mmCIF file of N, CA and C in Angstrom:
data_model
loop_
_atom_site.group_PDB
_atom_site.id
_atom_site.type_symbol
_atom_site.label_atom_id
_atom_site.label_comp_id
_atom_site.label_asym_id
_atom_site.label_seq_id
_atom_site.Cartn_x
_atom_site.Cartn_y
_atom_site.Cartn_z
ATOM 1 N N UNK B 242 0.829 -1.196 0.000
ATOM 2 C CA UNK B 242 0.000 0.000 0.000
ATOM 3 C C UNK B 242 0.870 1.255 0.000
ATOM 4 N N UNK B 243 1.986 1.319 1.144
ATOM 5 C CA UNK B 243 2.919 2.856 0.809
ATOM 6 C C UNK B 243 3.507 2.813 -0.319
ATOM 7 N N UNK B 244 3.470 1.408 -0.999
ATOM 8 C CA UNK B 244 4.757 1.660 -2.442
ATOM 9 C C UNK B 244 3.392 2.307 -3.690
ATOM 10 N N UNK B 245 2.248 2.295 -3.173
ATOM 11 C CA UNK B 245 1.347 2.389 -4.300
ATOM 12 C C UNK B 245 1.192 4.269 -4.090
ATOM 13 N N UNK B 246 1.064 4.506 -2.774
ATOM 14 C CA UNK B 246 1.247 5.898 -2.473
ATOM 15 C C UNK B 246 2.680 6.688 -2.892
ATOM 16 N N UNK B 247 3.573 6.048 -2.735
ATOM 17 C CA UNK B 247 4.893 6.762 -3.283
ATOM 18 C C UNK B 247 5.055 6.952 -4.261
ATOM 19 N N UNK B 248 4.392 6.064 -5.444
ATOM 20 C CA UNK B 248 4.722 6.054 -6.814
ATOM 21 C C UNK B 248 3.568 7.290 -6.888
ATOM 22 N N UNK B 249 2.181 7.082 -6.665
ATOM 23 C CA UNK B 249 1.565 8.055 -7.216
ATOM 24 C C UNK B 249 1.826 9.911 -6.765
ATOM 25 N N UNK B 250 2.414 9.619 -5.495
ATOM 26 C CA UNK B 250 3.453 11.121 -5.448
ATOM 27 C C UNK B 250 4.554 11.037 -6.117
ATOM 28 N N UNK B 251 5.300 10.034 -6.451
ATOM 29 C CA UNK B 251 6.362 10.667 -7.159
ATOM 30 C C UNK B 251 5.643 10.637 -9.170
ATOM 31 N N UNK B 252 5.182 10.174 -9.015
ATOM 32 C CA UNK B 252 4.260 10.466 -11.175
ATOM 33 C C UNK B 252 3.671 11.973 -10.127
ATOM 34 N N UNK B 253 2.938 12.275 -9.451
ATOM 35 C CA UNK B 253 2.331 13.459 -9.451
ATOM 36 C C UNK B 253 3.502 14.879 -9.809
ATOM 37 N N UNK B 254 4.213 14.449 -8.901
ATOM 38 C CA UNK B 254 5.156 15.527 -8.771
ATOM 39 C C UNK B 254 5.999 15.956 -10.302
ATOM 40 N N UNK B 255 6.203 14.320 -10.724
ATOM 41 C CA UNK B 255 7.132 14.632 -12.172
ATOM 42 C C UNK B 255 6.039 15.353 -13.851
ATOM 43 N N UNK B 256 4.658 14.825 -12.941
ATOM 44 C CA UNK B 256 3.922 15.619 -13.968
ATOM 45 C C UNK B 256 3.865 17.126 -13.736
ATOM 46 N N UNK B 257 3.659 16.984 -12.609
ATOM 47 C CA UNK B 257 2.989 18.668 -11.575
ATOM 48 C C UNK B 257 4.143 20.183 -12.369
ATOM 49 N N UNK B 258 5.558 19.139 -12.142
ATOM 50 C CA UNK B 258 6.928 19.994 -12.932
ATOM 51 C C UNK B 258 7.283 20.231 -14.401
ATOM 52 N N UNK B 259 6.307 19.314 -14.574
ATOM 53 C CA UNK B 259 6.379 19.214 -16.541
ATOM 54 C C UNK B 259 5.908 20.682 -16.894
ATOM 55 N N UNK B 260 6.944 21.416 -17.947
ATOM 56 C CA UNK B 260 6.208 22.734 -18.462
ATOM 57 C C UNK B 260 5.252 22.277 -19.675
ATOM 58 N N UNK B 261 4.403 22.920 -19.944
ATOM 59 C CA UNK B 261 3.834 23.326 -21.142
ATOM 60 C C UNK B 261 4.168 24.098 -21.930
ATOM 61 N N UNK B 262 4.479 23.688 -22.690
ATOM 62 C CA UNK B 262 4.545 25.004 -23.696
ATOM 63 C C UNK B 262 3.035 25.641 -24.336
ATOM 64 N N UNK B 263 3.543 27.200 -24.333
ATOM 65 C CA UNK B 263 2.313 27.970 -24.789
ATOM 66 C C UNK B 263 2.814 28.662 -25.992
ATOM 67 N N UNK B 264 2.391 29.145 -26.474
ATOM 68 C CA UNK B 264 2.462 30.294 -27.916
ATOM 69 C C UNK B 264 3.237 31.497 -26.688
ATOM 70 N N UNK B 265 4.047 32.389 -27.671
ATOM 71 C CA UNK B 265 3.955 33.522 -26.957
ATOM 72 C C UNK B 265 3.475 35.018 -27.306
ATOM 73 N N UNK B 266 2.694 34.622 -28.020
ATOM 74 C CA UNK B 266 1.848 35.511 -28.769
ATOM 75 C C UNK B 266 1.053 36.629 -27.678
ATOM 76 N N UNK B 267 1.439 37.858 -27.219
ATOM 77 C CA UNK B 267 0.847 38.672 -26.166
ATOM 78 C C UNK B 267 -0.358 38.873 -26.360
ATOM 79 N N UNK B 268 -1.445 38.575 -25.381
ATOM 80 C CA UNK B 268 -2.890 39.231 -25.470
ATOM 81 C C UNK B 268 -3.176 40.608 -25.956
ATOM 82 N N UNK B 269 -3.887 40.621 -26.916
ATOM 83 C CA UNK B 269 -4.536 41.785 -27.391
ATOM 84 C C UNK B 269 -5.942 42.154 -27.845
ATOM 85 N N UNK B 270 -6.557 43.190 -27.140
ATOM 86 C CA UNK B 270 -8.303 42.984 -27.359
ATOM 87 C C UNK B 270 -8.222 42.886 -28.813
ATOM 88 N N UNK B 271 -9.654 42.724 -29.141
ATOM 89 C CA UNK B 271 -10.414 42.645 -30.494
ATOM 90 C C UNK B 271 -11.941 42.519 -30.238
ATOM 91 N N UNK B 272 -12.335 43.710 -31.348
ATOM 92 C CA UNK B 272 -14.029 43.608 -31.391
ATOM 93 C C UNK B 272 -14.090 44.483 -32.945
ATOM 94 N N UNK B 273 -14.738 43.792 -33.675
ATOM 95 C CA UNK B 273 -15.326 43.965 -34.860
ATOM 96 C C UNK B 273 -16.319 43.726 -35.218
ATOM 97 N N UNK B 274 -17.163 44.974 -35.680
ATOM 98 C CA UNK B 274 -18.419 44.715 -35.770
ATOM 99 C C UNK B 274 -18.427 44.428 -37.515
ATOM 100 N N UNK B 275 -18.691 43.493 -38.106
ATOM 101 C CA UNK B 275 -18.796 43.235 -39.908
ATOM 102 C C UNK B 275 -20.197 43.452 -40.117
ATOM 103 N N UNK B 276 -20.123 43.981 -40.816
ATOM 104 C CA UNK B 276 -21.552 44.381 -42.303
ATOM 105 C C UNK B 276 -21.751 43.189 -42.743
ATOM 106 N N UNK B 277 -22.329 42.178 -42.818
ATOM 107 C CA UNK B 277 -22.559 41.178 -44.213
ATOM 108 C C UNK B 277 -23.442 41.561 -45.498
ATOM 109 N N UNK B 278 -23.904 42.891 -45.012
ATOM 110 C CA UNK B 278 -25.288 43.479 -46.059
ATOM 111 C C UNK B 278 -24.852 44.324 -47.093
ATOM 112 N N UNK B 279 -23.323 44.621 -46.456
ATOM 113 C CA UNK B 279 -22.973 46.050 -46.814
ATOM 114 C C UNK B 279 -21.237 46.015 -47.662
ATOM 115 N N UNK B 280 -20.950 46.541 -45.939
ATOM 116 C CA UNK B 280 -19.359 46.739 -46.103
ATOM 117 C C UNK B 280 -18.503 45.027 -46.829
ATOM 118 N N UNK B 281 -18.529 44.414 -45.990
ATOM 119 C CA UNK B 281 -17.922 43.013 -45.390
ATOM 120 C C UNK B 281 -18.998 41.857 -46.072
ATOM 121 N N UNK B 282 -19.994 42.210 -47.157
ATOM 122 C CA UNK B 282 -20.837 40.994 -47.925
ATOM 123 C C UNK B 282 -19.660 40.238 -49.247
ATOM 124 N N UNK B 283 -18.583 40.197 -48.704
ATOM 125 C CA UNK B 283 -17.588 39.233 -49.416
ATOM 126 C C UNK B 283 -17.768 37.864 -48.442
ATOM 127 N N UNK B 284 -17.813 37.944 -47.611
ATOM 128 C CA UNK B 284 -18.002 37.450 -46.560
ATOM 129 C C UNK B 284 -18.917 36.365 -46.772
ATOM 130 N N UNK B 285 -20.070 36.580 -47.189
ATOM 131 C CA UNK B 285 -21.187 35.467 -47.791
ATOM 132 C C UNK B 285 -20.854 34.228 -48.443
ATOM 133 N N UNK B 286 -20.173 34.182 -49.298
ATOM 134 C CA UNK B 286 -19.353 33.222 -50.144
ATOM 135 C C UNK B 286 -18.743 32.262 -49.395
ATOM 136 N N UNK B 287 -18.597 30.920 -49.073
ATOM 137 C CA UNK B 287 -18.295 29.870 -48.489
ATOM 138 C C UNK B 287 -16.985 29.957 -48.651
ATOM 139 N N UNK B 288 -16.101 29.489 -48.031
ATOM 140 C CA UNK B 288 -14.775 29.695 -47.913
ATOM 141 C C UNK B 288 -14.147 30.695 -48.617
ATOM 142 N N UNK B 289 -14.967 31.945 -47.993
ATOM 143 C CA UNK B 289 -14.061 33.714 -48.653
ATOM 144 C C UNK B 289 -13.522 33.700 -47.231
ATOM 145 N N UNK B 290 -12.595 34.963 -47.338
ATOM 146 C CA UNK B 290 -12.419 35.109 -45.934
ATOM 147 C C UNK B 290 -11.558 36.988 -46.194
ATOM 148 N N UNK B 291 -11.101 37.642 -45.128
ATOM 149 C CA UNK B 291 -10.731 38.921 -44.880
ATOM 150 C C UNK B 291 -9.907 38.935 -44.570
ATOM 151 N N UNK B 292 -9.105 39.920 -44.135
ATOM 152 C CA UNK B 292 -8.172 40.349 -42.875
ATOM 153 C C UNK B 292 -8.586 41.873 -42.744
ATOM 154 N N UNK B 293 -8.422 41.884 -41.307
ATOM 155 C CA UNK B 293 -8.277 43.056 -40.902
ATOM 156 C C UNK B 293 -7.152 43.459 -39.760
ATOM 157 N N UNK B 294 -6.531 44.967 -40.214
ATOM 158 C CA UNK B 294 -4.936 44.912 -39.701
ATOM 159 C C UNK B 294 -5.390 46.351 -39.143
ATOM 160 N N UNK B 295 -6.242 47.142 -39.529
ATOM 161 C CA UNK B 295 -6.255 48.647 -38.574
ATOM 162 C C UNK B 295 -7.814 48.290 -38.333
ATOM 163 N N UNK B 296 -8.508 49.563 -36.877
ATOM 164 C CA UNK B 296 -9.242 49.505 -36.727
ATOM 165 C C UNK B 296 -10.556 50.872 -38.099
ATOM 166 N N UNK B 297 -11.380 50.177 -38.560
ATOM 167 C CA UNK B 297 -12.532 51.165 -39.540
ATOM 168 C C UNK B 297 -13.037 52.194 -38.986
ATOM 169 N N UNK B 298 -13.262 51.781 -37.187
ATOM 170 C CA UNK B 298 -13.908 52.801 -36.527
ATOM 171 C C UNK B 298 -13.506 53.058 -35.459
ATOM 172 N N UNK B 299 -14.067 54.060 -34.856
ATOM 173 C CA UNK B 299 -13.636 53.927 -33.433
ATOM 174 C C UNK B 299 -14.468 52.524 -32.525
ATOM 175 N N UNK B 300 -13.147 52.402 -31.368
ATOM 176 C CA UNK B 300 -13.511 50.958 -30.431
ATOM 177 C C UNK B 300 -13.556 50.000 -31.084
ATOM 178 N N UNK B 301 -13.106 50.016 -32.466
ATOM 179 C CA UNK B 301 -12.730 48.661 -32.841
ATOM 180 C C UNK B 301 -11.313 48.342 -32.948
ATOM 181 N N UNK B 302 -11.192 47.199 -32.248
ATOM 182 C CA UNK B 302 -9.283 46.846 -32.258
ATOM 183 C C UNK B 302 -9.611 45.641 -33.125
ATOM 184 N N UNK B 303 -7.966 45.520 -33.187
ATOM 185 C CA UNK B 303 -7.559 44.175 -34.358
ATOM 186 C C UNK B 303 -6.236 43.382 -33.892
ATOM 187 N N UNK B 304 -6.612 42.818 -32.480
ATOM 188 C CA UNK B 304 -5.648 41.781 -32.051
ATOM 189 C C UNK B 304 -4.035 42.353 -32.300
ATOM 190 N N UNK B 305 -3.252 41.374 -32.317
ATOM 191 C CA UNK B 305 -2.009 41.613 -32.003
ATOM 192 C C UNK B 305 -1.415 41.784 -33.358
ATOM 193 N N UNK B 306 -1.886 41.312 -34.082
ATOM 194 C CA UNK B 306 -0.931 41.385 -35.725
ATOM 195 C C UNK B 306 -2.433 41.654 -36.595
ATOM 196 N N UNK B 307 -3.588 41.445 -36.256
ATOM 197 C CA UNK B 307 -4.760 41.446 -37.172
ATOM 198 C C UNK B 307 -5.456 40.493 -37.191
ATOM 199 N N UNK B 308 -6.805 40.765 -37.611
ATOM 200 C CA UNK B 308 -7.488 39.125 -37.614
ATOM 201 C C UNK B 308 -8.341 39.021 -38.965
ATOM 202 N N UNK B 309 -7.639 37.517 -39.015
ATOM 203 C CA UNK B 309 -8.425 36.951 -40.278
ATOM 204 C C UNK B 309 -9.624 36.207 -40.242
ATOM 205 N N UNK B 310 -11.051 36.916 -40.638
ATOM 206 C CA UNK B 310 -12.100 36.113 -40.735
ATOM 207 C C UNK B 310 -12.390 35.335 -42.043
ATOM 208 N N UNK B 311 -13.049 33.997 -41.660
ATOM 209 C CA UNK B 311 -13.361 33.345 -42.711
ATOM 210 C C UNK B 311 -14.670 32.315 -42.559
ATOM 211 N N UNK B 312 -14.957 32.293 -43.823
ATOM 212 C CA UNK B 312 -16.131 31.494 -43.604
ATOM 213 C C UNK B 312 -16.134 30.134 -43.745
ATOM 214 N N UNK B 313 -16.324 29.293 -43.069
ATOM 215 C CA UNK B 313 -15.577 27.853 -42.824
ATOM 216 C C UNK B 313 -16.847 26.624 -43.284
ATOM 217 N N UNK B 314 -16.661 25.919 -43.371
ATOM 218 C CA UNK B 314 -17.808 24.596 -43.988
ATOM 219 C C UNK B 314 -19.030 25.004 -43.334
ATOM 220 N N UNK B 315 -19.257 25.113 -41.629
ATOM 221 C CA UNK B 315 -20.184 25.341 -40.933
ATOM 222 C C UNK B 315 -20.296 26.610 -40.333
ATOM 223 N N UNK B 316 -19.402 27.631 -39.960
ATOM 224 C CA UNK B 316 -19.299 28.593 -39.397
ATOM 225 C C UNK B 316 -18.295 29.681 -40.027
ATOM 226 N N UNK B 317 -18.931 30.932 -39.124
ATOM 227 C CA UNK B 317 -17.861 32.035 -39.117
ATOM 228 C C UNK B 317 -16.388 31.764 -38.099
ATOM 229 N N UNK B 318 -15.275 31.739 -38.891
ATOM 230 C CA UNK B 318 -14.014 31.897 -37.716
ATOM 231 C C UNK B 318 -13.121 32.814 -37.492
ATOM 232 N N UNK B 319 -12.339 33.253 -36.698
ATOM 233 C CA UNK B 319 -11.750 34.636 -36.700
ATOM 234 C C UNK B 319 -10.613 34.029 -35.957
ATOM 235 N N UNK B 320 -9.425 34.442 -36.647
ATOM 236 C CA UNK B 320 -8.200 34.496 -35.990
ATOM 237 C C UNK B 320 -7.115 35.367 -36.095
ATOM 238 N N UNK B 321 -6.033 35.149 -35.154
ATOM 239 C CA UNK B 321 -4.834 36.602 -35.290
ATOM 240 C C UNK B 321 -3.996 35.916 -36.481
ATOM 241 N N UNK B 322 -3.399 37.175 -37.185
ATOM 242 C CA UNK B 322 -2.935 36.744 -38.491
ATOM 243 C C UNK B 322 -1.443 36.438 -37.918
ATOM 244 N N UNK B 323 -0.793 36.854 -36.553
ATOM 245 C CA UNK B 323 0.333 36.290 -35.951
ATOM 246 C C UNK B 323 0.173 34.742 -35.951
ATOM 247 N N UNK B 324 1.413 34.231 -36.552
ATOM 248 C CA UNK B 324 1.713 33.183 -36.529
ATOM 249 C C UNK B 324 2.506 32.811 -35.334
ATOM 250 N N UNK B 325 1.576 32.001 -34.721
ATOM 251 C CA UNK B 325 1.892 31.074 -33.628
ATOM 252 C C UNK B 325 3.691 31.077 -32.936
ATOM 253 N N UNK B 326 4.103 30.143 -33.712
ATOM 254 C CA UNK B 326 5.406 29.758 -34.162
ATOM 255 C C UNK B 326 6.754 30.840 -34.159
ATOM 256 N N UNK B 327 6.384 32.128 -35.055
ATOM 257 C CA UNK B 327 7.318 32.889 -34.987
ATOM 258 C C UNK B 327 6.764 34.043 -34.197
ATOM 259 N N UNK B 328 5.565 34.305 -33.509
ATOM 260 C CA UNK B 328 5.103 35.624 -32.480
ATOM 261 C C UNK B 328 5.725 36.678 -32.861
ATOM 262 N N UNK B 329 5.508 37.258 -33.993
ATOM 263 C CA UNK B 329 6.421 38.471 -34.259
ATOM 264 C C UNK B 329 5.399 38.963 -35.025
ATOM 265 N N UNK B 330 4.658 40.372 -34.400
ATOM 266 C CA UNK B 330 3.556 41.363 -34.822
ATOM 267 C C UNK B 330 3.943 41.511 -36.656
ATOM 268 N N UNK B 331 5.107 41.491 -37.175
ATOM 269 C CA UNK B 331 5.439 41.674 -38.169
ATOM 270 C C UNK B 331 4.905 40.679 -39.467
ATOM 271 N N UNK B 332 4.893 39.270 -38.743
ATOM 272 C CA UNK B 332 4.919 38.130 -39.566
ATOM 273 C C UNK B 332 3.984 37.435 -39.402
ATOM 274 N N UNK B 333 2.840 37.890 -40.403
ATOM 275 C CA UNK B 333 1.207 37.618 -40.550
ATOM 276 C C UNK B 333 1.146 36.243 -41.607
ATOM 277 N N UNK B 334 0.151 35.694 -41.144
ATOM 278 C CA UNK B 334 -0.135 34.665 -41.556
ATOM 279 C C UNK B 334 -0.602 34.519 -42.974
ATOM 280 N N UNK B 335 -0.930 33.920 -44.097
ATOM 281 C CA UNK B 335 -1.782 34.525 -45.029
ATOM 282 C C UNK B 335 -2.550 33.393 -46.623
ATOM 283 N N UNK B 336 -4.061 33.804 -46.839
ATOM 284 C CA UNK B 336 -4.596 32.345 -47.087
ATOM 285 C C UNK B 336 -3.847 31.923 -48.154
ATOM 286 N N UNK B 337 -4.039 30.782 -48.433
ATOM 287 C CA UNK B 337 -3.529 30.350 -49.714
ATOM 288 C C UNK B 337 -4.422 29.925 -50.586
ATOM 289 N N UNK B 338 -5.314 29.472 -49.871
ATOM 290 C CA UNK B 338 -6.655 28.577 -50.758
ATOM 291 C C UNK B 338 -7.397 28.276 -49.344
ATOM 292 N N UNK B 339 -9.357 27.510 -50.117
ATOM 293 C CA UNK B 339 -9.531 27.334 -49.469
ATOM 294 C C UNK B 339 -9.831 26.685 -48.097
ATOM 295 N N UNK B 340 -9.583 27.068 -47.062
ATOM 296 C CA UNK B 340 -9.284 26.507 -45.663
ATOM 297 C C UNK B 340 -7.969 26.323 -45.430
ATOM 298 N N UNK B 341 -6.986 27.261 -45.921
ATOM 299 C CA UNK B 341 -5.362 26.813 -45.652
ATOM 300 C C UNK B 341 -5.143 28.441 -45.288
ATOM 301 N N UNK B 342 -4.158 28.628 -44.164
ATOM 302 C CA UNK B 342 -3.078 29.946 -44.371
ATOM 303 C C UNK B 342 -1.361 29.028 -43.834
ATOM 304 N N UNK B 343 -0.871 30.186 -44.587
ATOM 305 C CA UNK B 343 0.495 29.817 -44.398
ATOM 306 C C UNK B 343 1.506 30.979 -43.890
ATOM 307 N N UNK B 344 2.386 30.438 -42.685
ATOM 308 C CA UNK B 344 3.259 31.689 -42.576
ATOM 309 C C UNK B 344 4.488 31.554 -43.909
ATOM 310 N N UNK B 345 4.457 33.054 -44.183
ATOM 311 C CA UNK B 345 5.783 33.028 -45.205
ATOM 312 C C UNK B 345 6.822 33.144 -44.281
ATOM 313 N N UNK B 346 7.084 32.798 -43.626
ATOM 314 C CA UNK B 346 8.375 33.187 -42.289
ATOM 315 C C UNK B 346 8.981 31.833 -42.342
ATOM 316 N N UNK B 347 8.565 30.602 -41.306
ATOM 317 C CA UNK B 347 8.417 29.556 -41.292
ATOM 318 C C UNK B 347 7.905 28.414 -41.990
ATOM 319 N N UNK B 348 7.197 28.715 -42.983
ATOM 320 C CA UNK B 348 6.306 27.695 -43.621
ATOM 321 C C UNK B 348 5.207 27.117 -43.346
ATOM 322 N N UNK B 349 4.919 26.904 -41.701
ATOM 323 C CA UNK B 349 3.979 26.233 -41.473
ATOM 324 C C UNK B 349 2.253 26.638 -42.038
ATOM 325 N N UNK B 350 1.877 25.562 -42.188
ATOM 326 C CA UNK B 350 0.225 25.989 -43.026
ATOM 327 C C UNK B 350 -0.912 25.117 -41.760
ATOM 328 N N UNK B 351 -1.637 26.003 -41.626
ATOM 329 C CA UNK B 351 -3.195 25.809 -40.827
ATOM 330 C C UNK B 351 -4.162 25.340 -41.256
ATOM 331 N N UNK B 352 -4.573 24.614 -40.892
ATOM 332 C CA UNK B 352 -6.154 24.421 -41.320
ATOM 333 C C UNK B 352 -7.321 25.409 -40.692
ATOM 334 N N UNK B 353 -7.594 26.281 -41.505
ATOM 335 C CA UNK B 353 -8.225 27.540 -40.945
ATOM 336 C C UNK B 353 -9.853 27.352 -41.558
ATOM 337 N N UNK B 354 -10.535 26.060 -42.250
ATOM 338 C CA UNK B 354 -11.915 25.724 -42.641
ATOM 339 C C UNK B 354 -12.993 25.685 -42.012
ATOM 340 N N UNK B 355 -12.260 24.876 -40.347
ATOM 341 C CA UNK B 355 -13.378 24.257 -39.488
ATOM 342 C C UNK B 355 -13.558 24.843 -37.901
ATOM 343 N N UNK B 356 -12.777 25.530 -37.779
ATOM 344 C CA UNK B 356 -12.379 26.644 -37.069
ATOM 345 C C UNK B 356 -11.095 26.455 -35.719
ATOM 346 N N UNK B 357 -10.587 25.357 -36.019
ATOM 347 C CA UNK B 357 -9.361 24.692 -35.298
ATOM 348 C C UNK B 357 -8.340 25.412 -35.127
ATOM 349 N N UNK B 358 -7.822 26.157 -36.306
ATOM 350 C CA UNK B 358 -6.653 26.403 -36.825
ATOM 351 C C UNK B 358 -5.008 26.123 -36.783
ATOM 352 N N UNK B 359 -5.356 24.278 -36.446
ATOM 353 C CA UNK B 359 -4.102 23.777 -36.060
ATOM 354 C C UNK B 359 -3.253 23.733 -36.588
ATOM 355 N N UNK B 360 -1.860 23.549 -36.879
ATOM 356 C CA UNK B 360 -0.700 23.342 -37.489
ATOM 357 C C UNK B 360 -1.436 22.150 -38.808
ATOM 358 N N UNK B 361 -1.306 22.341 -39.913
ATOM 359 C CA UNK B 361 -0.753 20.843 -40.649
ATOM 360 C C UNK B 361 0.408 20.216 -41.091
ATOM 361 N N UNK B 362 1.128 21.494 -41.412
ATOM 362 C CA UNK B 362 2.709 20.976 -41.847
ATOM 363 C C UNK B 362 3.533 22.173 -41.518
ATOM 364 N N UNK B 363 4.848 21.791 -40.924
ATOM 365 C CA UNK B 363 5.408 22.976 -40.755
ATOM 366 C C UNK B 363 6.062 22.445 -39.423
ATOM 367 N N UNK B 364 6.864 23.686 -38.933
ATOM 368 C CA UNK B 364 7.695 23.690 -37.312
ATOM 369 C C UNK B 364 6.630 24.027 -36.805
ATOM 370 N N UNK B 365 6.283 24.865 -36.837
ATOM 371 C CA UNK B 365 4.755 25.405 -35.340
ATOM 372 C C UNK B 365 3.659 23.771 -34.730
ATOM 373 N N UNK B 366 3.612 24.013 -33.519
ATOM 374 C CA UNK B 366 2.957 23.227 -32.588
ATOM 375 C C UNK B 366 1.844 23.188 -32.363
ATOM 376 N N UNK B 367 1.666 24.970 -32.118
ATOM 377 C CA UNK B 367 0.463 25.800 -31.400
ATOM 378 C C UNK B 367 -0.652 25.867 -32.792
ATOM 379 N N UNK B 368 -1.812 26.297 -32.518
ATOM 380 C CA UNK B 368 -3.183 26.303 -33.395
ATOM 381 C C UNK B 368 -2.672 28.157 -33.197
ATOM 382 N N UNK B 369 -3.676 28.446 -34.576
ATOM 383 C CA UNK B 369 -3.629 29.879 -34.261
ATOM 384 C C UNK B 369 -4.665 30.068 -33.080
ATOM 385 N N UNK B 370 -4.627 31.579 -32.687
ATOM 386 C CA UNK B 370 -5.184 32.151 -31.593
ATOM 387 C C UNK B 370 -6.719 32.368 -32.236
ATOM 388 N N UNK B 371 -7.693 31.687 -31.547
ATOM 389 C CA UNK B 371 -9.066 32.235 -32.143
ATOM 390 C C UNK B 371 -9.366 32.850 -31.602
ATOM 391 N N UNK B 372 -10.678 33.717 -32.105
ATOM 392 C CA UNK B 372 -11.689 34.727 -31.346
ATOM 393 C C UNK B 372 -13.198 34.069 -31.555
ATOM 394 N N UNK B 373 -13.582 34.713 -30.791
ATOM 395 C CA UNK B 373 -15.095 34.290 -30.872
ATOM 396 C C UNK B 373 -15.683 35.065 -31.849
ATOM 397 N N UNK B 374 -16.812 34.479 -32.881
ATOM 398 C CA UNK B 374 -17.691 35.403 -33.711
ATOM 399 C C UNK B 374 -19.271 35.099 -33.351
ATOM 400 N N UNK B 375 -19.735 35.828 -33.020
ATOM 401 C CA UNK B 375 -21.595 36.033 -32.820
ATOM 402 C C UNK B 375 -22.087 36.360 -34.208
ATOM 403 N N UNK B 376 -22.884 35.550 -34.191
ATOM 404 C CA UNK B 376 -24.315 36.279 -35.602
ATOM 405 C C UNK B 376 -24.984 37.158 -34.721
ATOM 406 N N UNK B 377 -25.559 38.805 -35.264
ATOM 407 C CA UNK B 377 -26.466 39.076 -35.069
ATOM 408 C C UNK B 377 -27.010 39.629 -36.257
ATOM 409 N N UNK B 378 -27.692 39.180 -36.583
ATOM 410 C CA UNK B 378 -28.530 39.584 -38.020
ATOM 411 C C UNK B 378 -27.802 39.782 -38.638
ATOM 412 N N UNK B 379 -27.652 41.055 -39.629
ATOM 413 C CA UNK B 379 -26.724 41.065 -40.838
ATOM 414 C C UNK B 379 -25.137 40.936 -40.890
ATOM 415 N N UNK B 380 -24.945 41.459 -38.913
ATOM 416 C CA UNK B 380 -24.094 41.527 -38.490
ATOM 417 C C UNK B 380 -23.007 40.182 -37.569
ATOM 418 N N UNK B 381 -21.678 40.310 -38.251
ATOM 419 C CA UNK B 381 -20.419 39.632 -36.794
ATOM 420 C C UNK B 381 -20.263 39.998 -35.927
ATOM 421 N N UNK B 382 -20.299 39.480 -35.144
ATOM 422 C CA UNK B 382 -19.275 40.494 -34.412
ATOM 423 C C UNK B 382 -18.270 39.776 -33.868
ATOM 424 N N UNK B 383 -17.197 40.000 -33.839
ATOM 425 C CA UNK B 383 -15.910 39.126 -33.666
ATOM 426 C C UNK B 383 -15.010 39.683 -32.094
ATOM 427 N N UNK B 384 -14.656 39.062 -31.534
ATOM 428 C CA UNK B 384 -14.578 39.914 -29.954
ATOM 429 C C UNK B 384 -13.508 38.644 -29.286
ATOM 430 N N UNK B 385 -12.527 38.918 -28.190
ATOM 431 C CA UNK B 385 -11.915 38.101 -27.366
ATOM 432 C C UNK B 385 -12.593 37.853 -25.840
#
């Protein structure tokens, strides 16, 4: 019985010390309100998608490098165009086709369709950073 207790403190402890690795991509608000009627009706089209890198109006921010919305098999998805991998405000992510972006930095390419945006090929580990998007009527709204 103590050898069954020792082992499970000593696995606790060697897990408890294990780091994680995280992205180091710094938090940055975001809220965008999109037109689908209007401004942002590119948007409609099944795997179209945007970026946005300054804010249109006032109180609207755009994450740490910008965020790319897209319209995915089932949903709206929104993510920072910072690539994971290299965290450098400079080095934006960017689509290639549809449901793929790729950093030109590193290489690595995302699956950005279903709203995951995990690594598929490449050095990067991390998924891009998502945001949340709301329907309200004609309108996104895309927000952290």
């Amino acid at each position: 019985m103590t050898k069954r207790i020792l082992i499970c403190l000593l696995t606790f402890m060697v897990l408890s010390c294990t780091k994680i690795e995280e992205s180091s991509i710094p938090f940055a608000n975001v809220f965008l309100k999109l037109d689908l009627a209007f401004q942002d009706k590119e948007l409609l089209t099944l795997f179209s998608y945007k970026e946005y890198t300054k804010p249109r109006y006032a109180g609207e921010m755009t994450g740490f490098s910008g965020v790319l919305v897209v319209h995915g098999n089932d949903n709206y998805y929104a993510y920072d165009l910072c690539c994971p991998y290299e965290a450098e405000q400079s080095t934006k992510i960017v689509s290639t086709n549809a449901g793929i972006a790729k950093c030109p930095k590193c290489g690595t390419e995302y699956d950005i369709s279903y709203g995951a945006g995990n690594p598929m090929k490449g050095p990067s580990k991390f998924a891009l950073r998502r945001y949340n998007v709301y329907m309200n009527g004609q309108e996104l709204i895309v927000r952290n």
